[in-house]
XYZ file of C-alpha atoms in Angstrom:
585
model
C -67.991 -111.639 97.796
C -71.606 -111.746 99.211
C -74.840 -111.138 97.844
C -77.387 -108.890 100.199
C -81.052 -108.342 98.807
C -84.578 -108.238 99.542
C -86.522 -111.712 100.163
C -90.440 -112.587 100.112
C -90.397 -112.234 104.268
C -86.769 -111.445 105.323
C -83.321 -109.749 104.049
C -81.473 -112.299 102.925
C -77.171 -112.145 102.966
C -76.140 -114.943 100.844
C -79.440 -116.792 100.806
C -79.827 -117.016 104.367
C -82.357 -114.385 106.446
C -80.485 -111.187 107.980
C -81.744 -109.207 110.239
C -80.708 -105.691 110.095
C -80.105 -104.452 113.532
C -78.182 -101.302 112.831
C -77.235 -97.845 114.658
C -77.167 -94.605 113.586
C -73.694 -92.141 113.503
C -72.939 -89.437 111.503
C -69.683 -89.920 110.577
C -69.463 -85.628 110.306
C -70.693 -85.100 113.763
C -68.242 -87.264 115.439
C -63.877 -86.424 115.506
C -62.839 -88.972 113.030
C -59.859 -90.277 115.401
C -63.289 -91.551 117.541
C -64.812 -93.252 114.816
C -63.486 -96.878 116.083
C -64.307 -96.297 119.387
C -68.161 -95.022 118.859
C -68.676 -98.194 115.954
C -67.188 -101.232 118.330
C -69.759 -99.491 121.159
C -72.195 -100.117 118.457
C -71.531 -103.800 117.960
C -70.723 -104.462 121.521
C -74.577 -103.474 122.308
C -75.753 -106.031 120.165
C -75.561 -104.097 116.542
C -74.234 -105.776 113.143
C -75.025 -102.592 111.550
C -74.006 -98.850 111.211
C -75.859 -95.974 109.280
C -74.964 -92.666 108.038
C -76.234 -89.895 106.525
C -74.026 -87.640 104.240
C -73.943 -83.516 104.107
C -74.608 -82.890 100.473
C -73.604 -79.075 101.721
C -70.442 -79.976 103.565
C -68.777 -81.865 100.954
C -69.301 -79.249 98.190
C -69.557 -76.416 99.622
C -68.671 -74.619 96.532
C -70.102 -75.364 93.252
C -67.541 -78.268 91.651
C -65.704 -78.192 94.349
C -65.357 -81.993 96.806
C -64.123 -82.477 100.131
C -63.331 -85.511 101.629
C -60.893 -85.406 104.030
C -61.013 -85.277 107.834
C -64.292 -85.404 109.058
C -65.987 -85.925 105.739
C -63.739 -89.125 104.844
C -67.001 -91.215 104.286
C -64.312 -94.066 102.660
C -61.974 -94.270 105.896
C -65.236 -94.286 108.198
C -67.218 -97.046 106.019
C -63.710 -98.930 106.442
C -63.799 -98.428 109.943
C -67.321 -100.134 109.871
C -65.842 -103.285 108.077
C -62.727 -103.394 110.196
C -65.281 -104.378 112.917
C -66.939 -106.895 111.265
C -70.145 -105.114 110.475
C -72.437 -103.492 107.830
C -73.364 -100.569 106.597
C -76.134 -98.486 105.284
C -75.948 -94.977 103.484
C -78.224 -92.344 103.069
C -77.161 -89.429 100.782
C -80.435 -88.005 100.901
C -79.821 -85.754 98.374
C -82.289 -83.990 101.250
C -81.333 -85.340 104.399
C -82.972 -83.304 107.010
C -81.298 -84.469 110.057
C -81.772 -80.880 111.699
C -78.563 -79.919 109.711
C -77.889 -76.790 108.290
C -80.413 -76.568 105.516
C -81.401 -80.412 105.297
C -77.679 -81.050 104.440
C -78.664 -78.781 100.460
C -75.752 -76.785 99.768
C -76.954 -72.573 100.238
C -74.828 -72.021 97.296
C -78.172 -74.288 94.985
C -80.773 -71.509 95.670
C -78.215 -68.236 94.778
C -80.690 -68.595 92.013
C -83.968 -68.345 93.369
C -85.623 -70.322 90.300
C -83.744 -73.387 91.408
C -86.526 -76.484 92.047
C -86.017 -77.730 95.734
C -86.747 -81.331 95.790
C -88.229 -82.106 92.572
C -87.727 -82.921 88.940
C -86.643 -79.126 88.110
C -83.468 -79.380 85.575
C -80.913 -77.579 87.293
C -81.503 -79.023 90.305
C -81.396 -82.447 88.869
C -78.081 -81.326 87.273
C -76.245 -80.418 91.029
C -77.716 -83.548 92.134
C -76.283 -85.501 89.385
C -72.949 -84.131 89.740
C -73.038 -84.941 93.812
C -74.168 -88.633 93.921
C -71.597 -89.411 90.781
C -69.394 -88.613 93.353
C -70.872 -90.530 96.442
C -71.515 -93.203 94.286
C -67.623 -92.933 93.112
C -67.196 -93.617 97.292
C -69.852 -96.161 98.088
C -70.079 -98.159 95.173
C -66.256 -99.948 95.368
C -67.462 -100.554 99.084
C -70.455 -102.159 98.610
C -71.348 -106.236 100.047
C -71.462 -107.769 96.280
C -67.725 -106.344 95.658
C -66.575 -107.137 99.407
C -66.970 -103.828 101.130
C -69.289 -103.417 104.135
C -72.559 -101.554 102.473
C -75.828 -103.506 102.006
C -78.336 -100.369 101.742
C -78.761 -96.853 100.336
C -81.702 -95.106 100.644
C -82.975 -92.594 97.960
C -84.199 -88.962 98.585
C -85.317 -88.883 102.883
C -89.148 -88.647 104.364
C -90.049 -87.237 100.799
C -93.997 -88.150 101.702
C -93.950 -85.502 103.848
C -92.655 -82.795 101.544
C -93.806 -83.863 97.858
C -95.468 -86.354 95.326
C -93.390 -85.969 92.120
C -92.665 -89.623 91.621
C -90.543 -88.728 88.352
C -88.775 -87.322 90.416
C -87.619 -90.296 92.870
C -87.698 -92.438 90.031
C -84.908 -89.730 88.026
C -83.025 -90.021 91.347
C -83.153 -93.911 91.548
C -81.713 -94.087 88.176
C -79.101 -92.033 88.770
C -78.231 -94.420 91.669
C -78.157 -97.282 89.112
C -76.365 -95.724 86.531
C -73.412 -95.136 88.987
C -72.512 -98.891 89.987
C -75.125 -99.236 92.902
C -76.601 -102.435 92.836
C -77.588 -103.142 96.450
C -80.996 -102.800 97.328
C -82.380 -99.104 97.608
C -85.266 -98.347 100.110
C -87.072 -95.165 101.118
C -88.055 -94.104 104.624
C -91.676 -91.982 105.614
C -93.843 -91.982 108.140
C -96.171 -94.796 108.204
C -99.000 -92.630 107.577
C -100.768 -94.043 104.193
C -100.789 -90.582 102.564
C -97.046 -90.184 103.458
C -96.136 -93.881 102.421
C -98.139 -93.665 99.020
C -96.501 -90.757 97.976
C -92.623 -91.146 99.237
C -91.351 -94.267 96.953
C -91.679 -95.379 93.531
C -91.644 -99.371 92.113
C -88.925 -100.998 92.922
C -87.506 -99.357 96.076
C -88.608 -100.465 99.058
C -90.377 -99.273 101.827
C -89.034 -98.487 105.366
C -90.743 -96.802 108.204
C -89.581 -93.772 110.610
C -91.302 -94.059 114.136
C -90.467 -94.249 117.754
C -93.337 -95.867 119.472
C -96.866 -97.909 118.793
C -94.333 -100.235 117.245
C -96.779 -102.469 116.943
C -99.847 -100.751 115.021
C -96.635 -98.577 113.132
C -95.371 -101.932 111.571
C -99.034 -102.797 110.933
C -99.901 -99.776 108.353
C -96.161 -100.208 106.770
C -97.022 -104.212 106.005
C -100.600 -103.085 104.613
C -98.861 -100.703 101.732
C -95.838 -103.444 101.777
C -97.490 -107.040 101.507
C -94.087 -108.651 100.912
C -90.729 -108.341 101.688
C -89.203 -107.196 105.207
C -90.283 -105.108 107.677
C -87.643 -102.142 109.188
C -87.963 -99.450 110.941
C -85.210 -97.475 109.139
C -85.379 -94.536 111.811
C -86.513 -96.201 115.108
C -86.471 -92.428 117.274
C -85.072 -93.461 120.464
C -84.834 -89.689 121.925
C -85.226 -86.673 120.312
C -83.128 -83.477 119.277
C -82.646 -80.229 121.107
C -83.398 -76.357 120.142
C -82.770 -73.669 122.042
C -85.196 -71.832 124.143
C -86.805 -75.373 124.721
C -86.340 -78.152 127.337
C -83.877 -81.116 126.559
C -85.792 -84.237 125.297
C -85.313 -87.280 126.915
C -87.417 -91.048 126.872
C -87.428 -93.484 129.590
C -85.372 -95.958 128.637
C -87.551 -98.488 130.166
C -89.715 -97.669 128.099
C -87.995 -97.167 124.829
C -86.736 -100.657 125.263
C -90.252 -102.124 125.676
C -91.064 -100.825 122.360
C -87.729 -102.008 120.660
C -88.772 -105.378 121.997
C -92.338 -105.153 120.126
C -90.639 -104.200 117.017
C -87.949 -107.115 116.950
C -90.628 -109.215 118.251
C -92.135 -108.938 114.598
C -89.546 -109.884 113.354
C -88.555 -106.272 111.337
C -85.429 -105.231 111.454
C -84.374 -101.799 112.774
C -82.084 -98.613 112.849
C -81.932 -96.707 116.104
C -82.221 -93.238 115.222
C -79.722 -92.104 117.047
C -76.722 -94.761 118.294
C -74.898 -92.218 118.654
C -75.768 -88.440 117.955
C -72.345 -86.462 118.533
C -72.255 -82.785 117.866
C -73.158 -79.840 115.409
C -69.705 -78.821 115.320
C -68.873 -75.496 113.445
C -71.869 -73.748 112.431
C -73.512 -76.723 110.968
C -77.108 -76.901 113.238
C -80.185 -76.402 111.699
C -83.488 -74.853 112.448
C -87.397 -75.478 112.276
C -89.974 -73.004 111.734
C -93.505 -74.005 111.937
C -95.013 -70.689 112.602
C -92.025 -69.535 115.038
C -88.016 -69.835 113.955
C -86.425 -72.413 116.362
C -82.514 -72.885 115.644
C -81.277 -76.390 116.846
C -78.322 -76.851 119.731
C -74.984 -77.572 118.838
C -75.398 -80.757 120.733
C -77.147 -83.271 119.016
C -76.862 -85.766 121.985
C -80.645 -87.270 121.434
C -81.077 -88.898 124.019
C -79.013 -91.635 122.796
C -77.537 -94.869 123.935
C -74.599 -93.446 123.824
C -74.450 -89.995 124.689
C -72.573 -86.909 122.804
C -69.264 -87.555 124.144
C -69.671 -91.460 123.539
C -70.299 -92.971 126.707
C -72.757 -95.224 127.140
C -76.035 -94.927 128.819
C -79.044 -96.349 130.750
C -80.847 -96.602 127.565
C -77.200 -98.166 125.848
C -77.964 -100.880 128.874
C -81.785 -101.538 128.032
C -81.530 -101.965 124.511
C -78.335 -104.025 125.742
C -80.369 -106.317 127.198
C -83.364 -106.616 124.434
C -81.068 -107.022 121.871
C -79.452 -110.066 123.507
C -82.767 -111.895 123.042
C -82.397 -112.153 119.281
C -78.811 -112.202 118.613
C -75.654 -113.155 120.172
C -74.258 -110.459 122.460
C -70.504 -110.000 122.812
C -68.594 -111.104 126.100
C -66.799 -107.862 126.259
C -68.963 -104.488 127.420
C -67.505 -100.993 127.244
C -65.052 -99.407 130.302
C -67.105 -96.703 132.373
C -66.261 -93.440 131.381
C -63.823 -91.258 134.100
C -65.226 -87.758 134.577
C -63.571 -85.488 132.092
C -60.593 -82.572 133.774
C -61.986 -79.594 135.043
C -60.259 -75.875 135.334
C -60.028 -72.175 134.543
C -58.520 -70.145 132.956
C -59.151 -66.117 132.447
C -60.251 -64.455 128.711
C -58.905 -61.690 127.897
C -60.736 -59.548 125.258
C -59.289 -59.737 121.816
C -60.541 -56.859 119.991
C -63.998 -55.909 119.157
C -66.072 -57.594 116.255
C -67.149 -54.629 114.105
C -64.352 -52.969 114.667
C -62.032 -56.063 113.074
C -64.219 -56.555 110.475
C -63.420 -53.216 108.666
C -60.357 -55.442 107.275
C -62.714 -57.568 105.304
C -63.615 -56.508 101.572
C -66.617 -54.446 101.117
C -69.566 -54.277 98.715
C -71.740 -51.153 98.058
C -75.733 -51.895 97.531
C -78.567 -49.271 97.647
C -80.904 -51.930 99.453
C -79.427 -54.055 102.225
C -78.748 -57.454 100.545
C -79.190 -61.292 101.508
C -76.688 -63.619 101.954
C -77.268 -65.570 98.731
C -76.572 -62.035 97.087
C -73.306 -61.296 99.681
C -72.287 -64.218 100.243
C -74.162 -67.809 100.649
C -71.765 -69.270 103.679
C -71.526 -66.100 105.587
C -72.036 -66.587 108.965
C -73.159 -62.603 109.571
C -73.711 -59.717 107.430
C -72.350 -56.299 108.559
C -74.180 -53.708 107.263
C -72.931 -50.155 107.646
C -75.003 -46.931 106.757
C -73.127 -43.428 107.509
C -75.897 -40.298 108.328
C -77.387 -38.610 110.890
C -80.956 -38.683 111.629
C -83.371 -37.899 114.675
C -84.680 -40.498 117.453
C -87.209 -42.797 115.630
C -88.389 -46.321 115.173
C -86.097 -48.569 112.765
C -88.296 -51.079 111.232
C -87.598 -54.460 108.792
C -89.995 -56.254 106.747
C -88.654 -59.564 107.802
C -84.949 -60.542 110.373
C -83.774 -63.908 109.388
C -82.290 -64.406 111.757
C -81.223 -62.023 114.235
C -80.133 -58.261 114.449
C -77.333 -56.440 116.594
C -78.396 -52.752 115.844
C -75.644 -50.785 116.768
C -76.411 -46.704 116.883
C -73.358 -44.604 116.819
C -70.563 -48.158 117.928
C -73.477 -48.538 120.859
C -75.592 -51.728 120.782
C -79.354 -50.495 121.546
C -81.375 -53.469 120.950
C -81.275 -56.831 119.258
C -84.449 -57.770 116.968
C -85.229 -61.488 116.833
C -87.019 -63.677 114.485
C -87.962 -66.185 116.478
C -89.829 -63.412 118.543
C -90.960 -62.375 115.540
C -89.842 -58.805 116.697
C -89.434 -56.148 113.423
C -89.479 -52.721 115.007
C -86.958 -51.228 117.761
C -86.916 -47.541 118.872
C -83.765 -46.084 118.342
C -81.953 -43.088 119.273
C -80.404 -40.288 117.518
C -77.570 -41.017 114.949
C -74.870 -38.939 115.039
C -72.450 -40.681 112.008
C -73.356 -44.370 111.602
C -76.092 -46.708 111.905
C -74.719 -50.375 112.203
C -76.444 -53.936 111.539
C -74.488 -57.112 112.301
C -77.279 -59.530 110.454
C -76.413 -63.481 112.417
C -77.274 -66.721 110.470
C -78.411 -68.967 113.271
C -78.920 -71.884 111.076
C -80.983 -72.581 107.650
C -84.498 -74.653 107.727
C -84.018 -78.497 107.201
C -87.619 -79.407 107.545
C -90.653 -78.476 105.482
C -92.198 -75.495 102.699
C -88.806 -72.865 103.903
C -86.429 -75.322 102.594
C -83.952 -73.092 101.002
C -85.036 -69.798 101.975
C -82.636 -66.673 101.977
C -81.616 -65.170 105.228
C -80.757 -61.655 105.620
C -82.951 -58.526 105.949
C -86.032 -59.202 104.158
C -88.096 -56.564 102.523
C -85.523 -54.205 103.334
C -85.462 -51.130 106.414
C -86.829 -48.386 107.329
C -86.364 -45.006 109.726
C -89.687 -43.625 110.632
C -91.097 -45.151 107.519
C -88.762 -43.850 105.232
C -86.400 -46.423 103.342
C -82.811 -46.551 104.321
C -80.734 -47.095 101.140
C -77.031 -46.772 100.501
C -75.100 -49.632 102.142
C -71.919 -50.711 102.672
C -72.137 -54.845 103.331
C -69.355 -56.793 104.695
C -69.843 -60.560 104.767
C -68.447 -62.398 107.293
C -67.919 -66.300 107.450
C -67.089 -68.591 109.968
C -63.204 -68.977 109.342
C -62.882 -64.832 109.024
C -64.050 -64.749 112.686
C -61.433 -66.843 113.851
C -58.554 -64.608 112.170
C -60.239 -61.668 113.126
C -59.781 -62.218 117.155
C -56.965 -59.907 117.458
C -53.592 -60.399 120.280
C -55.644 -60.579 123.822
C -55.273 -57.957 125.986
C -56.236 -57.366 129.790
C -58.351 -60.022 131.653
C -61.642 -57.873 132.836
C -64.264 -58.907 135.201
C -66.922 -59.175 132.528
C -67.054 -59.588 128.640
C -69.132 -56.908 127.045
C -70.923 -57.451 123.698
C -69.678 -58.273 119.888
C -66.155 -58.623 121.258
C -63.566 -61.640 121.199
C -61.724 -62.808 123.754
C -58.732 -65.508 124.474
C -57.873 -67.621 127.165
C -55.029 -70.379 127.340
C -54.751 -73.252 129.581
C -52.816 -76.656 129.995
C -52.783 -80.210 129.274
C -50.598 -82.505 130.988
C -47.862 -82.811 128.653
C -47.086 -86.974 129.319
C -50.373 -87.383 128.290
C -50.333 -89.473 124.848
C -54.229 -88.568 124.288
C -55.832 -85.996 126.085
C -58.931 -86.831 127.623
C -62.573 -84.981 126.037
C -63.493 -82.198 127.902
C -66.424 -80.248 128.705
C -66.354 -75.892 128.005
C -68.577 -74.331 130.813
C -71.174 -72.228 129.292
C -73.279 -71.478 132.157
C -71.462 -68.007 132.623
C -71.309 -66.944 129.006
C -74.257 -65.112 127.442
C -74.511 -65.936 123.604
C -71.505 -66.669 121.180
C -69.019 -69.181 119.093
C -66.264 -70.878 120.653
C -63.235 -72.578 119.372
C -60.654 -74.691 120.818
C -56.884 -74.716 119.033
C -58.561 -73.474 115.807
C -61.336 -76.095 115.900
C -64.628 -74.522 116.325
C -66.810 -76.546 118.730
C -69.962 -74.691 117.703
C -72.643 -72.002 118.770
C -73.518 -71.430 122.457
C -76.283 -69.518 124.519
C -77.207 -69.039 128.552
C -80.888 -69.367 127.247
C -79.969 -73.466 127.963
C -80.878 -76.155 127.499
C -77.478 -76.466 126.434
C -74.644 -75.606 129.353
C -71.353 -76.929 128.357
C -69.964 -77.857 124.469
C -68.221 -80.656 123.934
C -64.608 -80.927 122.945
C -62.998 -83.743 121.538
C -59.662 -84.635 123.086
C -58.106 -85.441 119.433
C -58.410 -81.241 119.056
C -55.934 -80.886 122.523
C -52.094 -81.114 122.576
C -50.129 -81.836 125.102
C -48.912 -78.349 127.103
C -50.501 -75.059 126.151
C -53.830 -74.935 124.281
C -55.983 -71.800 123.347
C -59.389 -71.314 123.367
C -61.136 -68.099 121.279
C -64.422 -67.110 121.554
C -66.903 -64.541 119.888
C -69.411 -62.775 122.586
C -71.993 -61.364 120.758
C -74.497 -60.504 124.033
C -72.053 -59.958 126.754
C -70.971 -62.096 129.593
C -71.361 -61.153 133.507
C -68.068 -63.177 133.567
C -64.766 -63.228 131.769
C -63.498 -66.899 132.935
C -63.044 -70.032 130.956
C -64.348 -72.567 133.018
C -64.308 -76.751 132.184
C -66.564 -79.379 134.160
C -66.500 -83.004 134.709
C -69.587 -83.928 132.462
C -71.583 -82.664 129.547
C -74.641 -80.920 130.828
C -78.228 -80.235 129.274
C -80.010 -78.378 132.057
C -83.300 -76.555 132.759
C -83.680 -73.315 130.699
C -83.707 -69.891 132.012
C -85.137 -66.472 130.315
């Protein structure tokens, strides 16, 4: 057994100084079958370290309820970390941020809007309880002092930035005691002294979240820190995608230069990301500070390694610094082959809104949210039979985005990131038709939590609309809704699925990754074998979505997808390599 805790000037393992030079990967965005692979890339770049966050939301995603099996077997992948000889550090927020669906808080929390979000509110303290009794249940047989692989958990994440109740961190800290944690516990904030003087509490210590100025960064963390190590706990080595935007990339000269600085002090670090993998499922999160920006389902980040795990230049230049404060390994990783390429045709599988008349139905005078209809739903179908006159169809607020369909014909979409609330409609004949889409909940900031849905319900001409029928749909009642495929078409119209099946050489024992062409899709959800690689959309700067060769079989495989705007072609296309392009509007 070994003994990791906090010195005077260093870590100390045993007695003797450690230096903490550890990578980020979240063991929920990467296929479990290449968690080995992804964690020896880690050490063979100079690491001794791995860190994690863990989905609060994913693992309960029912009240009571725990899932850990899959991708959300924290215990196999913090084994996998010890099988190669290294440590680890966990994070289990409860608030994790990490552009994740809702900062990684379960929806199901704030079905009661007088739920506290991030503070010392009962019944919040009383979910959070439940959920680290049962990370703790997980972590604590694996940690250093009982011969597992985990020197460091951090309580609550960035909470300068959000709050001040120091009860609060202090409640959470104990509950990390009172559960069998007895490695040292740390916070993380931006070393601004505001930020830093309100995000820990005594006896946790204080790590920094930065990528550059390493210098003047570690500076203001030693000033509110006088003893005890320096880290940068999230060292930003690239940055995270949203839609609409550019892709983010740092030199990685550069990047390097500054990791040098930093070990140069001495501190020790976490590169935030090693390795950022993929917002598989409907899992990405969104910002919103002043305009709604969902995040990509490829959380690639610029990182040494990139989302499909092959190394990088920047995986070479931190390589190389790293190697002037710690022994490197002999061996390096193979260069990655480009990944198959091919096509296939789709053939349209039934139409969206007309499938979802098999799903059970609720009848509501106003037009409800989804913590009313259902918390994990990715859409909400809302149905209103009449007939009125041509007029403008208003909302008091779209989170997050509107199909209105007049009459089974899509005339317009309303957008909240466009902040659009008013469309001019046509006449309705029978049936007036609003498929509500859940592009992905706040993780950052005051809208932690929010509802989405229609808010402040809607309105013909002024005059409220009541008298709904409201179907909710979720994510795995779109897959069994894609009806038998029919004929193969030159184009995909709107809110239909479609089908397409290809091959997979069947003497091969593991099928290579491969890489779904999005460039000729317009906006949608794709999956592959029942697997659902995640959310895509021409708008960039996303162009293909990644898919794990563990999810392929040898011989005939089927993709589905869901095309909510239309596509000017029906053809399933792969290419060689993972693209994140320039955007187009």
């Amino acid at each position: 057994m070994s003994r990791f805790v906090i010195g005077e000037h260093d870590f100390l393992l045993d007695g003797e100084p450690r230096r903490v030079l550890s990578g980020a990967i979240h063991y929920f965005r990467v296929h479990p079958d290449h968690w080995t692979d992804r964690i020896r890339k880690a050490r063979l770049m100079g690491l001794n370290t791995v860190e994690t966050y863990v989905p609060w939301n994913l693992h309960e995603v029912e009240p009571g309820s725990w899932t850990e099996e899959g991708r959300l077997d924290l215990r196999r992948f913090l084994d996998a970390v010890a099988a190669e000889g290294m440590h680890a550090i966990v994070r289990p927020g409860p608030y994790i941020c990490a552009e994740f669906d809702n900062g990684g808080l379960p929806a199901w929390l704030f079905a009661d809007p007088e739920v506290g979000v991030r503070r010392g509110e009962p019944r919040f303290l009383a979910a959070i309880e439940s959920y680290l009794a049962r990370v703790c249940a997980i972590v604590a047989p694996l940690q250093v002092d009982a011969g597992g692989p985990v020197i460091l958990m951090q309580v609550e994440n960035e909470y300068g930035a959000y709050g001040d109740d120091t009860e609060y961190i202090e409640t959470l800290t104990g509950m990390f005691r009172a559960n069998g944690i007895t490695v040292p516990l740390t916070t993380v904030d931006q070393p601004e002294p505001w930020m830093l003087k309100r995000g820990s509490a005594p006896g946790l210590h204080m790590t920094a979240s930065f990528g550059s100025r390493s210098d003047a960064r570690l500076d203001v963390l030693r000033q509110h820190q006088p003893t005890g190590p320096l880290m940068s706990s999230e060292y930003w080595d690239g940055w995270f995608d949203s839609w609409g935007t550019h892709h983010h990339t740092t030199r990685a000269d550069e990047a390097a230069a500054d990791l040098d600085v930093l070990l140069g002090r001495g501190a020790s670090v976490n590169l935030y990301m090693f390795h950022g993998g993929t917002n598989f499922g409907l899992t990405s999160g969104a910002n919103d500070k002043g305009t709604f920006m969902p995040i990509t389902t490829s959380y690639d980040y610029d990182a040494p390694l990139d989302e499909a795990g092959r190394p990088t230049a920047k995986y070479w230049a931190f390589r190389e610094v790293l190697g002037r404060y710690t022994d490197l390994p002999e061996e390096v990783p193979d260069p990655a082959a480009p990944a198959p390429t091919g096509e296939a045709p789709l053939r349209r599988a039934g139409a969206l809104l007309d499938a979802a008349r098999t799903l059970a139905a609720t009848t509501t005078v106003e037009v409800p949210g989804f913590a009313e209809a259902r918390h994990d739903a990715a859409f909400l179908l809302h149905e209103k039979a009449f007939a009125a006159e041509a007029g403008v169809l208003t909302v008091g607020e779209v989170r997050d985005r509107v199909h209105v369909v007049v009459d089974g014909i899509t005339v317009g979409v309303l957008s909240r990131e466009l902040h659009q609330r008013a469309l001019a409609i046509p006449a309705v004949a029978a049936s007036l038709r609003l498929l509500v889409e859940n592009q992905g909940r706040v993780n950052y900031g005051p809208r932690l939590g929010e509802d989405k849905g229609l808010v402040g319900g809607v309105r013909l001409d002024g005059k409220s609309l009541t008298g709904w029928t409201t179907r909710a749909i979720g994510e795995a009642d779109l897959l069994a809704l894609a009806q038998d495929a029919g004929e193969a078409g030159p184009a995909l119209p709107g809110l239909v699925f479609a089908r397409a099946a290809f091959e997979v050489e069947a003497d091969a024992e593991d099928a290579s990754d491969r890489f779904l062409d999005t460039a000729a899709l317009g906006k949608g959800i794709a999956w592959v074998n029942g697997f659902c690689l995640g959310r895509y959309w021409s708008r960039g700067p996303q162009r293909t979505l990644y898919v794990p060769g563990p999810v392929l079989r040898p011989g005939r495989n089927e993709a589905v997808l869901l095309e909510l705007d239309g596509a000017p072609e029906a053809v399933l296309r792969f290419t060689a390599a993972p693209e994140l392009g320039p955007l187009e509007f």
